[in-house]
CSV table of C-alpha atoms and ligand atoms in Angstrom, one decimal:
chain,number,residue,atom,x,y,z
A,1,MET,CA,105.1,110.2,119.0
A,2,THR,CA,105.6,109.5,115.3
A,3,LYS,CA,106.4,106.0,114.3
A,4,ASP,CA,109.9,105.3,113.0
A,5,TRP,CA,108.7,103.5,109.9
A,6,THR,CA,112.1,103.0,108.4
A,7,SER,CA,113.5,100.9,111.3
A,8,LEU,CA,110.3,99.0,111.5
A,9,LEU,CA,110.1,98.2,107.8
A,10,ALA,CA,113.8,97.5,107.0
A,11,PRO,CA,114.1,94.1,108.7
A,12,ARG,CA,110.6,93.0,107.5
A,13,LEU,CA,111.5,93.9,103.9
A,14,GLU,CA,114.7,92.0,104.2
A,15,ALA,CA,112.8,88.9,105.4
A,16,ILE,CA,110.3,89.2,102.6
A,17,ARG,CA,113.1,89.4,100.0
A,18,ALA,CA,114.8,86.4,101.6
A,19,ARG,CA,111.5,84.4,101.4
A,20,MET,CA,111.1,85.5,97.7
A,21,GLU,CA,114.6,84.5,96.8
A,22,ALA,CA,114.3,81.1,98.5
A,23,ALA,CA,111.1,80.4,96.7
A,24,CYS,CA,112.6,81.4,93.4
A,25,ARG,CA,115.6,79.1,94.1
A,26,ARG,CA,113.3,76.1,94.9
A,27,ALA,CA,111.3,76.7,91.7
A,28,GLY,CA,114.4,77.4,89.5
A,29,ARG,CA,113.1,80.8,88.7
A,30,SER,CA,115.1,84.1,88.5
A,31,PRO,CA,114.2,86.6,91.3
A,32,GLY,CA,113.8,89.2,88.6
A,33,GLU,CA,110.6,87.5,87.4
A,34,VAL,CA,108.7,88.3,90.5
A,35,THR,CA,107.6,91.8,91.6
A,36,LEU,CA,106.7,92.6,95.2
A,37,VAL,CA,103.6,94.8,95.3
A,38,ALA,CA,103.5,96.3,98.8
A,39,VAL,CA,99.8,96.5,99.8
A,40,SER,CA,99.5,99.7,101.8
A,41,LYS,CA,95.8,100.0,102.3
A,42,ARG,CA,94.9,101.7,105.6
A,43,LYS,CA,98.5,102.6,106.2
A,44,PRO,CA,99.6,106.3,106.2
A,45,PRO,CA,101.6,107.9,103.4
A,46,GLU,CA,104.7,108.1,105.8
A,47,ALA,CA,104.8,104.3,105.8
A,48,ILE,CA,104.8,104.2,102.0
A,49,ARG,CA,107.4,106.9,101.9
A,50,ALA,CA,109.7,104.8,104.2
A,51,ALA,CA,109.2,101.6,102.1
A,52,TYR,CA,110.0,103.6,99.0
A,53,GLU,CA,113.2,104.9,100.6
A,54,LEU,CA,114.1,101.2,101.3
A,55,GLY,CA,113.7,100.4,97.6
A,56,CYS,CA,110.0,99.4,97.1
A,57,ARG,CA,108.5,100.9,93.9
A,58,ASP,CA,105.3,99.0,93.5
A,59,PHE,CA,102.4,99.8,95.9
A,60,GLY,CA,98.9,98.4,96.0
A,61,GLU,CA,95.8,100.1,97.2
A,62,ASN,CA,92.2,98.9,97.6
A,63,TYR,CA,89.9,101.9,98.1
A,64,GLY,CA,89.2,104.6,95.5
A,65,GLN,CA,89.3,107.8,97.6
A,66,GLU,CA,92.1,106.6,99.9
A,67,PHE,CA,94.2,105.8,96.8
A,68,ARG,CA,93.4,109.3,95.3
A,69,ASP,CA,94.5,111.1,98.5
A,70,LYS,CA,97.7,109.1,99.0
A,71,ALA,CA,98.7,109.4,95.4
A,72,ARG,CA,98.4,113.1,95.8
A,73,ALA,CA,100.4,113.1,99.0
A,74,LEU,CA,103.2,111.1,97.4
A,75,GLN,CA,103.4,112.6,93.9
A,76,ASP,CA,106.9,113.8,94.6
A,77,LEU,CA,108.3,110.3,94.5
A,78,PRO,CA,109.7,109.5,91.1
A,79,GLY,CA,109.2,106.0,89.6
A,80,LEU,CA,106.6,105.0,92.2
A,81,ARG,CA,104.1,102.6,90.6
A,82,TRP,CA,100.6,102.3,91.9
A,83,HIS,CA,98.6,99.1,91.5
A,84,PHE,CA,94.9,98.9,92.4
A,85,VAL,CA,94.3,95.5,93.9
A,86,GLY,CA,90.8,96.0,95.4
A,87,PRO,CA,87.6,95.0,93.8
A,88,LEU,CA,86.7,97.6,91.3
A,89,GLN,CA,83.1,98.9,90.9
A,90,ARG,CA,82.1,101.1,88.0
A,91,ASN,CA,81.9,104.2,90.2
A,92,LYS,CA,85.5,103.8,91.4
A,93,VAL,CA,87.0,103.5,87.9
A,94,LYS,CA,87.4,107.3,87.7
A,95,TYR,CA,89.9,107.3,90.6
A,96,VAL,CA,92.3,104.8,89.1
A,97,VAL,CA,92.4,105.0,85.3
A,98,GLY,CA,95.5,106.6,84.0
A,99,LYS,CA,96.9,106.8,87.6
A,100,THR,CA,97.9,103.2,88.1
A,101,VAL,CA,100.1,100.8,86.2
A,102,LEU,CA,97.7,97.9,86.7
A,103,LEU,CA,94.2,97.2,87.9
A,104,HIS,CA,94.4,93.7,89.5
A,105,ALA,CA,90.7,92.8,90.1
A,106,VAL,CA,88.6,93.5,87.0
A,107,ASP,CA,85.8,91.0,86.8
A,108,SER,CA,82.9,92.3,84.7
A,109,GLU,CA,82.1,93.7,81.3
A,110,PRO,CA,80.5,96.9,82.6
A,111,VAL,CA,83.7,97.7,84.5
A,112,ILE,CA,85.8,97.0,81.4
A,113,ARG,CA,83.6,99.3,79.3
A,114,GLU,CA,83.8,102.1,81.9
A,115,ILE,CA,87.6,101.8,81.9
A,116,GLN,CA,87.5,102.0,78.1
A,117,LYS,CA,85.5,105.2,78.3
A,118,ARG,CA,87.8,106.9,80.8
A,119,ALA,CA,91.0,105.7,79.2
A,120,SER,CA,90.1,106.8,75.7
A,121,ARG,CA,89.3,110.3,77.0
A,122,LEU,CA,92.8,110.4,78.4
A,123,GLY,CA,94.4,108.9,75.3
A,124,HIS,CA,95.7,106.2,77.5
A,125,VAL,CA,95.9,102.4,77.4
A,126,GLN,CA,95.1,100.9,80.8
A,127,GLU,CA,96.5,97.5,81.6
A,128,VAL,CA,94.3,95.2,83.7
A,129,LEU,CA,94.2,91.7,85.1
A,130,VAL,CA,91.0,89.7,85.3
A,131,GLU,CA,90.2,88.3,88.7
A,132,VAL,CA,89.1,84.7,88.7
A,133,ASN,CA,87.1,83.1,91.5
A,134,LEU,CA,88.4,79.6,91.9
A,135,SER,CA,86.8,78.8,95.2
A,136,GLY,CA,83.2,79.0,94.2
A,137,GLU,CA,82.4,81.1,97.3
A,138,ALA,CA,79.3,83.1,96.3
A,139,THR,CA,80.4,86.2,98.2
A,140,LYS,CA,83.8,86.4,96.6
A,141,ALA,CA,84.8,88.8,93.9
A,142,GLY,CA,86.0,87.5,90.6
A,143,ILE,CA,84.4,85.6,87.7
A,144,PRO,CA,84.0,81.8,87.6
A,145,PRO,CA,86.6,80.2,85.3
A,146,GLY,CA,83.8,79.1,82.9
A,147,GLU,CA,83.1,82.7,82.1
A,148,LEU,CA,86.7,83.8,81.4
A,149,ASP,CA,86.7,83.1,77.7
A,150,SER,CA,83.7,85.2,77.0
A,151,LEU,CA,84.9,88.1,79.3
A,152,LEU,CA,88.3,88.1,77.5
A,153,ASP,CA,86.5,88.5,74.1
A,154,THR,CA,85.2,91.9,75.4
A,155,PHE,CA,88.7,93.3,75.1
A,156,ALA,CA,88.6,93.1,71.3
A,157,GLU,CA,86.1,96.0,71.5
A,158,THR,CA,88.1,98.1,74.0
A,159,PRO,CA,91.3,99.4,72.3
A,160,ASN,CA,92.2,101.4,75.4
A,161,VAL,CA,92.1,98.5,77.9
A,162,ARG,CA,94.6,95.7,77.6
A,163,CYS,CA,94.4,92.5,79.6
A,164,VAL,CA,97.9,91.3,80.7
A,165,GLY,CA,97.1,88.4,83.0
A,166,LEU,CA,95.0,86.8,85.7
A,167,MET,CA,94.6,87.3,89.5
A,168,THR,CA,93.1,85.2,92.2
A,169,MET,CA,92.4,85.2,96.0
A,170,PRO,CA,92.2,81.8,97.6
A,171,PRO,CA,89.6,81.4,100.3
A,172,ALA,CA,90.7,83.2,103.5
A,173,SER,CA,90.8,79.8,105.3
A,174,ALA,CA,93.3,78.4,102.8
A,175,LEU,CA,96.5,79.6,104.4
A,176,GLY,CA,100.0,78.7,103.3
A,177,GLU,CA,100.3,75.3,101.7
A,178,ALA,CA,96.5,75.0,101.6
A,179,ALA,CA,96.4,77.7,99.0
A,180,ARG,CA,98.6,75.8,96.5
A,181,PRO,CA,95.8,74.1,94.6
A,182,TYR,CA,94.3,77.5,93.7
A,183,PHE,CA,97.6,78.8,92.4
A,184,VAL,CA,98.1,75.7,90.3
A,185,ARG,CA,94.6,76.1,88.9
A,186,LEU,CA,95.2,79.8,88.0
A,187,ARG,CA,98.4,78.9,86.2
A,188,GLU,CA,96.8,76.1,84.3
A,189,LEU,CA,93.9,78.4,83.4
A,190,LEU,CA,96.3,81.0,82.1
A,191,GLU,CA,98.3,78.5,80.1
A,192,ARG,CA,95.2,77.0,78.5
A,193,THR,CA,93.5,80.4,77.8
A,194,ARG,CA,96.5,82.0,76.2
A,195,LYS,CA,96.6,79.4,73.4
A,196,LYS,CA,93.7,81.3,71.7
A,197,PRO,CA,95.0,84.6,70.4
A,198,ARG,CA,92.8,87.6,71.2
A,199,ARG,CA,93.1,91.2,70.4
A,200,ASN,CA,94.2,93.3,73.4
A,201,VAL,CA,94.9,90.2,75.5
A,202,GLU,CA,98.4,89.1,76.3
A,203,LEU,CA,98.4,86.8,79.3
A,204,HIS,CA,101.8,87.2,80.9
A,205,HIS,CA,101.0,87.9,84.6
A,206,LEU,CA,99.8,85.8,87.5
A,207,SER,CA,99.0,88.0,90.5
A,208,MET,CA,98.7,85.6,93.4
A,209,GLY,CA,100.1,85.2,96.9
A,210,MET,CA,99.8,87.3,100.0
A,211,THR,CA,101.5,87.4,103.4
A,212,SER,CA,100.7,83.8,104.4
A,213,ASP,CA,101.3,82.1,101.0
A,214,PHE,CA,103.5,84.2,98.7
A,215,ASP,CA,106.3,81.6,98.7
A,216,VAL,CA,103.9,78.9,97.6
A,217,ALA,CA,102.5,81.3,94.9
A,218,ILE,CA,106.0,82.0,93.6
A,219,GLU,CA,106.7,78.2,93.4
A,220,GLU,CA,103.6,78.0,91.2
A,221,GLY,CA,104.5,80.8,88.9
A,222,ALA,CA,103.4,84.1,90.4
A,223,THR,CA,104.8,87.2,88.7
A,224,LEU,CA,103.2,89.6,91.1
A,225,ILE,CA,102.8,89.0,94.8
A,226,ARG,CA,100.6,91.3,96.9
A,227,VAL,CA,102.0,91.6,100.4
A,228,GLY,CA,100.6,93.8,103.1
A,229,THR,CA,100.8,92.5,106.7
A,230,ALA,CA,104.3,91.0,106.4
A,231,LEU,CA,105.6,94.4,105.5
A,232,PHE,CA,103.4,97.0,107.1
A,233,GLY,CA,102.1,95.0,110.1
A,234,PRO,CA,98.5,94.2,110.9
A,235,ARG,CA,95.8,96.6,109.8
A,236,ASP,CA,93.6,98.1,112.6
B,1,PLP,C1,94.8,93.3,101.6
B,1,PLP,C2,95.1,92.6,100.4
B,1,PLP,C3,96.4,91.9,100.2
B,1,PLP,C4,97.4,91.8,101.3
B,1,PLP,O1,97.1,90.9,102.2
B,1,PLP,P1,98.1,90.5,103.4
B,1,PLP,O2,97.6,89.2,103.9
B,1,PLP,O3,98.1,91.6,104.4
B,1,PLP,O4,99.5,90.3,102.8
B,1,PLP,C5,96.6,91.3,99.0
B,1,PLP,N1,95.7,91.4,98.0
B,1,PLP,C6,94.5,92.0,98.1
B,1,PLP,C7,93.5,92.0,97.0
B,1,PLP,C8,94.2,92.6,99.3
B,1,PLP,O5,93.0,93.2,99.5
């Protein structure tokens, strides 16, 4: 039997929107300042299609080939915006440049240079976020905050890659309220870093907050929240 994604997703989406609005209200922010990126990794195209019909326009994927196949299957949906939220290795860059509105997890100079190469061939400017590792966990993706300044200087030499903000993932153990210090630190880092003008760097966006903590992230200034489980359910 095929799943009735629409009736499954409709009440969940309503609950997410209510949580978003409540968090905006608490923070004195306008709901229009926060974009819900529906993270659809490992979920079928029909689930994405149902969320689209319910009004979602921004979708996040994590894996290069999976993204390529789903983008192909859903190319008939006008105005759908793809985000690539997964860690980006050089060999994955070819799947995403020019096909996504934003790459959320760029964290090295070789990757930025590969994006430049691909984007310039397409005559395209690719917008990206730099992922910052604020937890100090060695296995985590993202650059240490101390290396952010020098990584941002790279963009002066990559006219086809523009950095528009920062992204972070708190440690998996920091659920809900426990994630707040990481969100505060990312916001402070963005405010501090954007005082220095740099070519091709305009730090507007904070991509932070997932199913367990997106309300907290909104209170701390998130402009993009990346929500998977609360919308699509647990991933097998
Ligand atoms: C999977 C994933 C998410 C969504 O996580 P949920 O807890 O399911 O909301 C968000 N961001 C990134 C980078 C992810 O890989």
